[in-house]
Coordinates of C-alpha atoms and ligand atoms in Angstrom, one line a residue:
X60 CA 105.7 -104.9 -22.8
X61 CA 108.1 -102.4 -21.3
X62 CA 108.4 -103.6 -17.4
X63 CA 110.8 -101.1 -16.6
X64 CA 108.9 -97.6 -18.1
X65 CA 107.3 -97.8 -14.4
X66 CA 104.2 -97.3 -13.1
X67 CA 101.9 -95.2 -10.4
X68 CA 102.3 -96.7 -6.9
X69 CA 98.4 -95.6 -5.9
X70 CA 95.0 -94.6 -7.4
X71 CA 95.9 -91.5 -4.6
X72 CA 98.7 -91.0 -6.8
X73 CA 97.0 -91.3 -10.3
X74 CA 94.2 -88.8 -9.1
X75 CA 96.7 -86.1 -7.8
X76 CA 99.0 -86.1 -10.7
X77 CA 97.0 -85.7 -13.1
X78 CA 94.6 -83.8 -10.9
X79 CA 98.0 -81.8 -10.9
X80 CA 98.4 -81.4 -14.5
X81 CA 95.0 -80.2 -15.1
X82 CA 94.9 -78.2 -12.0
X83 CA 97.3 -75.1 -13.3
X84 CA 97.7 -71.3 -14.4
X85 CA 95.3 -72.0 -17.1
X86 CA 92.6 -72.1 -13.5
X87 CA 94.3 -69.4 -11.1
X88 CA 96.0 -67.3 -13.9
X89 CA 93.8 -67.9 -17.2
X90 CA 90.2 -69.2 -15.8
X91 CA 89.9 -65.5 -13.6
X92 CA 90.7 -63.4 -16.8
X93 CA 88.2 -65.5 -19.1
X94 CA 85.4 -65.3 -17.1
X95 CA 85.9 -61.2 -16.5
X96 CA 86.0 -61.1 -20.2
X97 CA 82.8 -63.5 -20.8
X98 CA 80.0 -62.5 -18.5
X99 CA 80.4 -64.0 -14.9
X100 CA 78.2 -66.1 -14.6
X101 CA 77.3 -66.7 -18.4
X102 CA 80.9 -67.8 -19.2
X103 CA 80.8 -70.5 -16.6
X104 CA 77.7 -72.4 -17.8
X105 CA 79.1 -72.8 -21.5
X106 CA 82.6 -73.6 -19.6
X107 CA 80.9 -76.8 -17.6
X108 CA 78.9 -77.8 -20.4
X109 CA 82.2 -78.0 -22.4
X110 CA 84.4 -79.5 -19.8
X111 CA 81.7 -82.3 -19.3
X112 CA 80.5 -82.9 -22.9
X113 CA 83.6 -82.6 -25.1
X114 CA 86.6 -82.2 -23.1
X115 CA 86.2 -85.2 -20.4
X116 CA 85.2 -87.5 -23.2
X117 CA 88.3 -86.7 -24.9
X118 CA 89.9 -87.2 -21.6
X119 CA 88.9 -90.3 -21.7
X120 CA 90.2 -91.3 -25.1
X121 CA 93.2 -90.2 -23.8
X122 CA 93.1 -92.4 -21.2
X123 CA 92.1 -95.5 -23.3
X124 CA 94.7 -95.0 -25.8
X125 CA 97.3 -94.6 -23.2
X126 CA 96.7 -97.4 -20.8
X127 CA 95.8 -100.0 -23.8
X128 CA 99.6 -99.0 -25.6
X129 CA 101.4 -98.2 -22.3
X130 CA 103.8 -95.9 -24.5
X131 CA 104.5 -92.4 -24.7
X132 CA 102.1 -90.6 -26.8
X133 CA 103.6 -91.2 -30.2
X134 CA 104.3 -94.8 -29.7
X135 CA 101.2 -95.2 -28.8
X136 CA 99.6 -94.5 -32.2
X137 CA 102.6 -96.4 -33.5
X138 CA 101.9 -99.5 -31.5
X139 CA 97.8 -98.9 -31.7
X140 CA 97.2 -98.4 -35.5
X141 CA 100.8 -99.1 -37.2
X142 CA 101.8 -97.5 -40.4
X143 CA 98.4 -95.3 -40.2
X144 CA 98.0 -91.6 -40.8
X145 CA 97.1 -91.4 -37.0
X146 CA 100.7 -91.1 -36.0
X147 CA 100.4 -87.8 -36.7
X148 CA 98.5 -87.6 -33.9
X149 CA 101.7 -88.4 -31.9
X150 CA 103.6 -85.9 -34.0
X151 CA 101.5 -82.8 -32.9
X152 CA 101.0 -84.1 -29.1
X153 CA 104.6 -84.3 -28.6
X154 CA 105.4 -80.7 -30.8
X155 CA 102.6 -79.4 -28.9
X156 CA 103.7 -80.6 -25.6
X157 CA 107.0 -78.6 -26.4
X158 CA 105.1 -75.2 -27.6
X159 CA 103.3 -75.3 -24.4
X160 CA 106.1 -76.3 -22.0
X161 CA 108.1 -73.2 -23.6
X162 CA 105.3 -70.5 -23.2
X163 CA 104.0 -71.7 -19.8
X164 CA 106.9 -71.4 -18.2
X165 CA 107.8 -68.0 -19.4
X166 CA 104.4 -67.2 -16.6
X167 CA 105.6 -69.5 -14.4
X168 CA 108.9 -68.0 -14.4
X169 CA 107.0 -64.7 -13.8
X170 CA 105.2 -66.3 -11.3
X171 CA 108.6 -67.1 -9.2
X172 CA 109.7 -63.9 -9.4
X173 CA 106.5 -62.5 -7.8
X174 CA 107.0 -65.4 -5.3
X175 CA 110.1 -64.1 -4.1
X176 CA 109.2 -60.6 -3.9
X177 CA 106.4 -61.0 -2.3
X178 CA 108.5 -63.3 0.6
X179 CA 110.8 -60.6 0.8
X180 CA 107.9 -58.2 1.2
X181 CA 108.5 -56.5 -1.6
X182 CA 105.0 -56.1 -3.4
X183 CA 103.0 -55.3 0.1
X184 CA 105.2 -53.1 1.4
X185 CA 105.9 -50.1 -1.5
X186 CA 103.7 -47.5 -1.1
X187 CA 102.8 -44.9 -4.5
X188 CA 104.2 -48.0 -6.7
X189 CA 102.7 -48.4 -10.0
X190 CA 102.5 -52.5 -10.4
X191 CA 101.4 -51.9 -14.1
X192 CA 104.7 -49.9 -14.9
X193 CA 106.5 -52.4 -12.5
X194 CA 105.3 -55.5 -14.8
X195 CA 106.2 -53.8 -17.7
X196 CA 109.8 -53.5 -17.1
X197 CA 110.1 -56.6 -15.3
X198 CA 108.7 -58.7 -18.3
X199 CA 110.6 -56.6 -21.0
X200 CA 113.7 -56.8 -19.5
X201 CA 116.3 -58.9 -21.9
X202 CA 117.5 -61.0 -19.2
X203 CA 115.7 -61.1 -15.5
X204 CA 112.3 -63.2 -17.0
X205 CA 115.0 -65.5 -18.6
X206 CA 117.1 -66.1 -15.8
X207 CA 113.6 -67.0 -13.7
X208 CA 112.2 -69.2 -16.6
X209 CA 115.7 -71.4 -16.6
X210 CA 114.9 -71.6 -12.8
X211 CA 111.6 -72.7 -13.0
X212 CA 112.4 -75.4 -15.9
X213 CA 115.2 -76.5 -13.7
X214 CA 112.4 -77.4 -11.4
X215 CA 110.3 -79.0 -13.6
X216 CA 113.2 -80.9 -14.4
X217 CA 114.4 -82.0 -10.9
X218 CA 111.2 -83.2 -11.2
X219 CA 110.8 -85.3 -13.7
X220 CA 114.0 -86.9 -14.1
X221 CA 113.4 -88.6 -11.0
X222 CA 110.6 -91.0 -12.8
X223 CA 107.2 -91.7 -12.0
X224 CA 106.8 -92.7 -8.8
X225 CA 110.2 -90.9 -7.3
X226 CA 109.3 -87.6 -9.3
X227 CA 105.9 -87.1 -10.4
X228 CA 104.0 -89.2 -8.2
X229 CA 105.6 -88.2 -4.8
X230 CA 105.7 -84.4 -5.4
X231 CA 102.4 -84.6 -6.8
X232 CA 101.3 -86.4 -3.5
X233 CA 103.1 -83.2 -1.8
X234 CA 101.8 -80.6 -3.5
X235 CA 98.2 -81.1 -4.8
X236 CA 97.2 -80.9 -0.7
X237 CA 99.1 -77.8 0.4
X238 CA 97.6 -76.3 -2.7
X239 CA 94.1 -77.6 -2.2
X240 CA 94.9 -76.2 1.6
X241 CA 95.8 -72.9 0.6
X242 CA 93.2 -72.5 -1.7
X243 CA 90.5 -73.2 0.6
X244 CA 91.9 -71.0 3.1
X245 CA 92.3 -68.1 1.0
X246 CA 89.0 -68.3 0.1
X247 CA 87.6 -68.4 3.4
X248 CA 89.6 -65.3 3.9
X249 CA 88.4 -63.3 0.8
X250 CA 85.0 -64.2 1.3
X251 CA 85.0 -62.3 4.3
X252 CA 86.9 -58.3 3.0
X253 CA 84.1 -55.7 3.0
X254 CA 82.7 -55.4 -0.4
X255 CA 83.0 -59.2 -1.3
X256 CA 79.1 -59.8 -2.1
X257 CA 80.0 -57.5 -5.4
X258 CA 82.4 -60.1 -6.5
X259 CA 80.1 -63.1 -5.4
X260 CA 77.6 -61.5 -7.3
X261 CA 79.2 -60.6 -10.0
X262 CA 80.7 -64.3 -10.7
X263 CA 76.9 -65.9 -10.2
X264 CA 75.0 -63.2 -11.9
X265 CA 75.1 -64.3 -15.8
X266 CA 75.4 -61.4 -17.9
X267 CA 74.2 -62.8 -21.5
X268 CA 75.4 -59.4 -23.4
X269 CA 79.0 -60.5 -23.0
X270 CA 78.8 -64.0 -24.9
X271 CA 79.6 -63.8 -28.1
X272 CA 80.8 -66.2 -30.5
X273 CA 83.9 -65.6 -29.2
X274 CA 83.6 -66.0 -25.7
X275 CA 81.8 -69.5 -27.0
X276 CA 84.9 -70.8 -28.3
X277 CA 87.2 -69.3 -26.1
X278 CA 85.4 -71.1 -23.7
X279 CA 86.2 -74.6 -25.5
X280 CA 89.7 -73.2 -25.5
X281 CA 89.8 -73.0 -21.9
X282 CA 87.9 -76.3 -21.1
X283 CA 91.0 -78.3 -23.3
X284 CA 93.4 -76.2 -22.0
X285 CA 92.0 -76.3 -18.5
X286 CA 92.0 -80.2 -18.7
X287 CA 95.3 -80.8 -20.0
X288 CA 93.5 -82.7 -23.2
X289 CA 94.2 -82.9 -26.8
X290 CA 98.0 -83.2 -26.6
X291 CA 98.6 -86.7 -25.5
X292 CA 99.9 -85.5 -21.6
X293 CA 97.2 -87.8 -20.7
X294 CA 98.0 -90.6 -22.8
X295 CA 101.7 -90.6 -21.3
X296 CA 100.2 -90.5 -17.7
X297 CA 97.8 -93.0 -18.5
X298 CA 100.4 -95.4 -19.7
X299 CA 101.4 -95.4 -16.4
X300 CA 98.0 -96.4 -14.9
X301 CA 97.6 -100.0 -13.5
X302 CA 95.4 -102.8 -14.5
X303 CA 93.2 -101.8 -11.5
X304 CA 92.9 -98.0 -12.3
X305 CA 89.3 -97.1 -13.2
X306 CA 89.3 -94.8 -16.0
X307 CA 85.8 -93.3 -15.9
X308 CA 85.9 -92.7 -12.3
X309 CA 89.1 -91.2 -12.3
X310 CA 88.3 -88.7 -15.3
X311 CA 85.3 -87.9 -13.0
X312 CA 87.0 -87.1 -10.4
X313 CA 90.4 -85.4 -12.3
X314 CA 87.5 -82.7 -13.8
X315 CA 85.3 -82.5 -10.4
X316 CA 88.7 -81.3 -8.9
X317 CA 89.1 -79.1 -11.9
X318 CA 86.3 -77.6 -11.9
X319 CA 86.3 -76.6 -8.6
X320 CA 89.7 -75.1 -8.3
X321 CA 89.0 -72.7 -11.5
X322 CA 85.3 -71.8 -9.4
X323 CA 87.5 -71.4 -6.1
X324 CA 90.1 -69.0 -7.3
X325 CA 87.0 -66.8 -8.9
X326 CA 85.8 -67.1 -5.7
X327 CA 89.2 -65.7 -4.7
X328 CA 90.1 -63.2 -7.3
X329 CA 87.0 -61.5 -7.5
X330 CA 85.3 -60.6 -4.0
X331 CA 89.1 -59.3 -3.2
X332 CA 89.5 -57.3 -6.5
X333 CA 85.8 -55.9 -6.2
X334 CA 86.5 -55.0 -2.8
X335 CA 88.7 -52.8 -3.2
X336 CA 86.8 -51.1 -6.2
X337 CA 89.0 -52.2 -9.6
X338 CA 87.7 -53.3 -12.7
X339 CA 87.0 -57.2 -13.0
X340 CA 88.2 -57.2 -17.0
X341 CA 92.0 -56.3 -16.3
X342 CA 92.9 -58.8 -19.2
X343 CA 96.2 -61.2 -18.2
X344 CA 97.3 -58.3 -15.8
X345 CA 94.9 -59.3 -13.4
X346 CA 96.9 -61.4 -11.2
X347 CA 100.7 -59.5 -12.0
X348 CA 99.1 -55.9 -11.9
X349 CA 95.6 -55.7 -10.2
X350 CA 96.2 -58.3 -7.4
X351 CA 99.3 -56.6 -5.8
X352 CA 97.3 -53.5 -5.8
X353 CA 95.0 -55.4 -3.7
X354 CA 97.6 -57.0 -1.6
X355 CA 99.0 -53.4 -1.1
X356 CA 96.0 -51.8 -0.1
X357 CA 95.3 -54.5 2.2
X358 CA 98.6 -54.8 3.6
X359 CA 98.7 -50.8 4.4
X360 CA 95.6 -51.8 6.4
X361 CA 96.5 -54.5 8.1
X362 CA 100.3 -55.7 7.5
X363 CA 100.5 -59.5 8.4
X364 CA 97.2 -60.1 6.5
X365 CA 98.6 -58.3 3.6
X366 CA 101.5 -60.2 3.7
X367 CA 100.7 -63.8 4.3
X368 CA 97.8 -63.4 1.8
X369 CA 100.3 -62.1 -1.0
X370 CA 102.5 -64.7 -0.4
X371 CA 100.5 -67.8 0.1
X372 CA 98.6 -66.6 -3.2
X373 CA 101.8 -66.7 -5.2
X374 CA 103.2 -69.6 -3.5
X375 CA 100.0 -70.9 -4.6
X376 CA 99.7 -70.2 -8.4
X377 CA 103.5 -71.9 -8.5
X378 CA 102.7 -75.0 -7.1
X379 CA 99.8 -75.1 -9.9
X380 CA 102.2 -74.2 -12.7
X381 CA 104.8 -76.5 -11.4
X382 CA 102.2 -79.7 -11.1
X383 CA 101.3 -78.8 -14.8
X384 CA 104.8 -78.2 -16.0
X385 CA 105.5 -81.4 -15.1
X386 CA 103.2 -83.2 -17.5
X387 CA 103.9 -81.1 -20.0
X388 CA 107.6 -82.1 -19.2
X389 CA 106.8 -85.7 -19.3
X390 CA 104.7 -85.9 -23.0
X391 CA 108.3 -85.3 -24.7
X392 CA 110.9 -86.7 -22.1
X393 CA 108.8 -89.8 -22.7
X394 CA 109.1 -89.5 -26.4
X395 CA 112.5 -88.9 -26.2
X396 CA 113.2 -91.4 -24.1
X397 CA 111.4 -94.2 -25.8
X398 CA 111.5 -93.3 -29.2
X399 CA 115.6 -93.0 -29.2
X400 CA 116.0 -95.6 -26.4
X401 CA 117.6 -93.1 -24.1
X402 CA 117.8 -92.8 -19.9
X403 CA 115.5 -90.9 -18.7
X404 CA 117.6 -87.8 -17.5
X405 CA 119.4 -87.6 -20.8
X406 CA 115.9 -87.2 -22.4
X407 CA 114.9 -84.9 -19.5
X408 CA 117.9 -82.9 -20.3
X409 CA 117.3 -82.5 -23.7
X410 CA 113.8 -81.4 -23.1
X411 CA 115.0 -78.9 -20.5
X412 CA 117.4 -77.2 -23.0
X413 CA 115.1 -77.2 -25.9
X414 CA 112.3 -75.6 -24.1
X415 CA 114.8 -73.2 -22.7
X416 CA 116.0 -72.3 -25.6
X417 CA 111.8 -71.8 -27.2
X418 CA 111.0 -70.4 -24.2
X419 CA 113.3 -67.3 -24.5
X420 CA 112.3 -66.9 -27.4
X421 CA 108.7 -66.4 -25.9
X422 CA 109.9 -64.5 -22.6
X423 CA 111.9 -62.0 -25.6
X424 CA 108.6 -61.0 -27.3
X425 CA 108.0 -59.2 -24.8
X426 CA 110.6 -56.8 -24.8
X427 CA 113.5 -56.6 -27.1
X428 CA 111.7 -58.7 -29.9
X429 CA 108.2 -57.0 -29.4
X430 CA 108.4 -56.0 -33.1
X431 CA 109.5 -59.8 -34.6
X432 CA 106.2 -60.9 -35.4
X433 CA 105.7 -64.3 -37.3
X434 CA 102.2 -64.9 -39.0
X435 CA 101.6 -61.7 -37.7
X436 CA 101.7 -62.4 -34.0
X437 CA 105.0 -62.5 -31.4
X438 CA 106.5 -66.1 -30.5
X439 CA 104.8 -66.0 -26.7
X440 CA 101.5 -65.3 -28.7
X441 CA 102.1 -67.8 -31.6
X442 CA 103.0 -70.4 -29.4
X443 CA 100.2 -69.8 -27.0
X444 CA 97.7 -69.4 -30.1
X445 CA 98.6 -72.6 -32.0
X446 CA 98.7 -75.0 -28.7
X447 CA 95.4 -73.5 -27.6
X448 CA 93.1 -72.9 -30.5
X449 CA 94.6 -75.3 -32.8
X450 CA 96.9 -78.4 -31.6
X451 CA 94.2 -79.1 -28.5
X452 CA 90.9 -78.8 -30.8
X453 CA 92.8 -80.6 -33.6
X454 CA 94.6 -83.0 -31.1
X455 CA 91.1 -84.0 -29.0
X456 CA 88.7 -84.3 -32.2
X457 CA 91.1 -86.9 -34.2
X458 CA 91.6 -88.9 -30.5
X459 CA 87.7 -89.3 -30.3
X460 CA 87.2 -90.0 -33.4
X461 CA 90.3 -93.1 -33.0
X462 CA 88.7 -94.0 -30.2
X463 CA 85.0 -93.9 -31.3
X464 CA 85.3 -95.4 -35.0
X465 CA 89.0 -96.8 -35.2
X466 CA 89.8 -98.6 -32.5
X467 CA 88.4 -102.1 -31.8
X468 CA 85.1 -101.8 -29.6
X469 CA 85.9 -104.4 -27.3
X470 CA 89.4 -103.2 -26.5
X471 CA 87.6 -100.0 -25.8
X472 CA 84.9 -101.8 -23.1
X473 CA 87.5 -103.8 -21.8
X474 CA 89.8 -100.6 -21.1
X475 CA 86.5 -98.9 -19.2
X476 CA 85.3 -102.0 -17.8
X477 CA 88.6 -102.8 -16.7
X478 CA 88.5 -106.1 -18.3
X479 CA 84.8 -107.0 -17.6
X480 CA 85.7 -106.6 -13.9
X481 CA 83.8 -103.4 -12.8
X482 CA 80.2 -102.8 -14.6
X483 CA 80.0 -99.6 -16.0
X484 CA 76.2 -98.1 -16.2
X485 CA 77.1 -95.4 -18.0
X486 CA 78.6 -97.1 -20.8
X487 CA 76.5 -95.8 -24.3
X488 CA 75.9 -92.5 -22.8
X489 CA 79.8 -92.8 -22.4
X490 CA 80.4 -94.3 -26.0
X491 CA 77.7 -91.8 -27.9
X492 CA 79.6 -88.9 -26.2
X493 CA 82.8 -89.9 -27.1
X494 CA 81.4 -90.8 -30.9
X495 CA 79.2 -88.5 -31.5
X496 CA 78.7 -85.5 -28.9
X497 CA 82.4 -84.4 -28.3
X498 CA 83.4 -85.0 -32.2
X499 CA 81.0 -83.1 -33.7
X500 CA 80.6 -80.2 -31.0
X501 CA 84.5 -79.8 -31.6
X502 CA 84.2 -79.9 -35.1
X503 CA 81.7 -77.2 -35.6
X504 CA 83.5 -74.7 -32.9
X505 CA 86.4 -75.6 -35.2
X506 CA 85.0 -74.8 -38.4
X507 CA 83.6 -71.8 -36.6
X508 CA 86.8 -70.6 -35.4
X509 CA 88.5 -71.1 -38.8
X510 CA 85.9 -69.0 -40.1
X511 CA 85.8 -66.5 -37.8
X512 CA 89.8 -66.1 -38.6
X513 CA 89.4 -65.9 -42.2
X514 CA 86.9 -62.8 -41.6
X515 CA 89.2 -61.3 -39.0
X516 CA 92.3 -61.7 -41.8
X517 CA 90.3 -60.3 -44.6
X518 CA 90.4 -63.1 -46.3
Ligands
LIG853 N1 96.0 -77.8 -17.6 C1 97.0 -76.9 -17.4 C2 96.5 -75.6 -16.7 O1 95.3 -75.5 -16.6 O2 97.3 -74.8 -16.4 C3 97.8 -76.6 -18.6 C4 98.2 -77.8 -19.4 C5 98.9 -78.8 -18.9 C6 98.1 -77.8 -20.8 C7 99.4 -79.9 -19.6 C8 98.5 -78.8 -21.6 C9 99.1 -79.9 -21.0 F1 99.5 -80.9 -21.8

């Protein structure tokens, strides 16, 4: 066994970072604009049913996989099944992780920028400005959402090549509070703006017209996504865990937290952006375009609210996408790292500049390169399309199923039972959910989904 890959210090330190990686954009930035789009309320009961019956068991594949190999999430297929198909597994984790680092951080680079302007007072203080027109050109400019994606990999990166309990454990431990903190305190504060109940209302109110098929499996989307599952991030953190680290409770616990952060910021977003009487389905823009509107409007009533509100909102979704960035970071530093037998910043390095490199790519689509088109979609779409709705599915499916059917039954209770240690009550429900329930619900939105494209191609 590898004694020097390292380890988390704490089960404090297991539950925050990968609290951290699940907790992201995909709850502040993405979770808002899905649920404006599905139906409130609606959207948000297929959302916890997926999170608890598909996406945590895969979780907890992940987990199993990762803790029994204690390798990055290629080797561990290697090392669990060697010479089998299911390394491919491996491949697409670790070529996902790198899609995913490259597009997220093209929003987390936005996010930065945002950041600093609203420090500097910039959004709260420009009367007459037109945010919509102000994104535009900020996002389609050649250079300016580069120059802020390099810095925010450069974090990430800081980050990381520091190890597990230097890097990610400690500025997880740092991090996942203030931003819990600040969450709960800009909740309290939205809750109270004249005009909230509309947004309360409108987030518990299920409106069943909106779900279509399509909000069903964007829905799944979101839970993976959401959850950090189907690309191996979790097997590489859990190949961290110790002997003593309970996997069940912790997955309880890493989508509890989830959960609740992606209901808190609705609770955030919406009784603010109702309040001030703008449309709930802005799309993506809602937090770049309708959000400073809200800030200004706020601000020109009452100018320190306006101000600390902006900022701590922004500093806010950064910390998310940074905690995230960093897992994503790790699935192929890991790789790299292991696979080649290199230090740890060399493969951090290498990961930084690659995903630089893919990243611009993305951040380019949307100006200059808004006509290259590949499969018929731009690279910050293609990316995002083929990580969500097809490397995660794909990715979490195949890891129950190795769990469930491939991998020896006892390793499998003695990974959940912590080697007999700790009785688990839960554990057929556990095992029919990870055999049955999550496989085949996956499978069938899958299919679905495949389907559904072929009719939207023509094909
Ligand atoms: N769970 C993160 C979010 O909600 O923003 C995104 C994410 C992290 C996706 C890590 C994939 C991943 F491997």
């Amino acid at each position: 066994m590898n004694s020097d890959r390292g380890s988390f210090g704490s089960q404090l330190g297991v539950i925050l970072a990968s609290a951290g990686s699940a907790v992201g954009l995909g709850n502040i930035w993405r979770f808002p604009t899905e649920v404006g789009r599905g139906g409130g309320a609606a959207f948000i009961l297929i959302y916890l049913c997926f999170i608890f019956l598909l996406a945590m068991p895969v979780m907890l594949s992940e987990f199993i996989i990762g803790r029994s190999a204690r390798s990055n999430a290629f080797g561990a297929f290697q090392k669990l099944s060697p010479g089998k198909p299911w390394i491919a597994v491996g491949v697409m984790g670790v070529l996902g992780g790198f899609l995913v680092l490259s597009f997220y951080s093209v929003v987390a680079g936005w996010t930065l920028h945002y950041t600093l302007q609203s420090a500097l007072g910039q959004l709260q203080g420009q009367e007459g400005i037109d945010f919509g027109e102000a994104f535009k050109t900020f996002v389609s400019d050649p250079w300016q959402p580069i120059i802020y994606l390099a810095l925010f990999l450069l974090l990430t990166h800081f980050v990381v090549a520091r190890g597990i309990q230097q890097g990610i454990e400690r500025y997880s431990k740092l991090m996942m509070p203030l931003l819990l903190g600040i969450i709960v305190f800009l909740m309290a504060f939205s809750l109270t703006m004249p005009g909230a109940s509309d947004g309360i209302r409108f987030l518990l109110q299920p409106d069943l017209s909106k779900v279509t098929p399509e909000v069903v499996l964007g829905a799944m989307g979101q839970a993976f996504f959401s959850l950090s599952v189907g690309l191996g991030c979790l097997v590489t953190y859990s190949s961290y865990f110790s002997k003593e680290t309970r996997l069940v409770k912790s997955a309880m616990n890493v989508c509890i937290i989830d959960t609740m952060v992606a209901v808190l910021s609705g609770f955030i977003i919406f009784p603010t952006v109702f309040s001030v009487g703008i449309a709930p389905d802005a799309g993506p823009g809602l937090v770049f375009i309708t959000l400073p509107n809200v800030f200004l409007l706020t601000f020109s009533k009452m100018p320190v609210v306006g101000y600390v509100f902006a900022l701590l909102f922004y500093v806010l979704l950064l910390l998310a996408a940074l905690t995230s960035s960093i897992s994503m970071h790790e699935i192929c530093t890991a790789f790299i790292s292991e696979h080649f037998g290199k230090s740890r910043r060399w493969a951090a390095t290498v990961v930084t500049v690659i995903c630089l490199f893919l990243g611009s790519f993305c951040s380019l689509s949307f100006g200059p390169w808004q006509d290259v088109t590949l499969f018929g979609r731009g690279f910050f779409d293609l990316f995002d399309f083929t990580v969500t709705n097809f490397l995660m599915p794909l990715g979490g499916l195949l890891m129950t199923l190795f769990v469930g059917w491939w991998l020896d039954r006892k390793l499998v209770e003695q990974q959940l039972t912590n080697d007999g240690r700790i009785p688990i009550r839960m554990m057929r429900p556990l095992l029919f959910l990870i055999r049955w329930v999550a496989p085949t619900g996956i499978l069938i939105i899958f299919l679905n989904e495949i389907w559904a494209l072929k009719l939207l191609l023509g094909t």
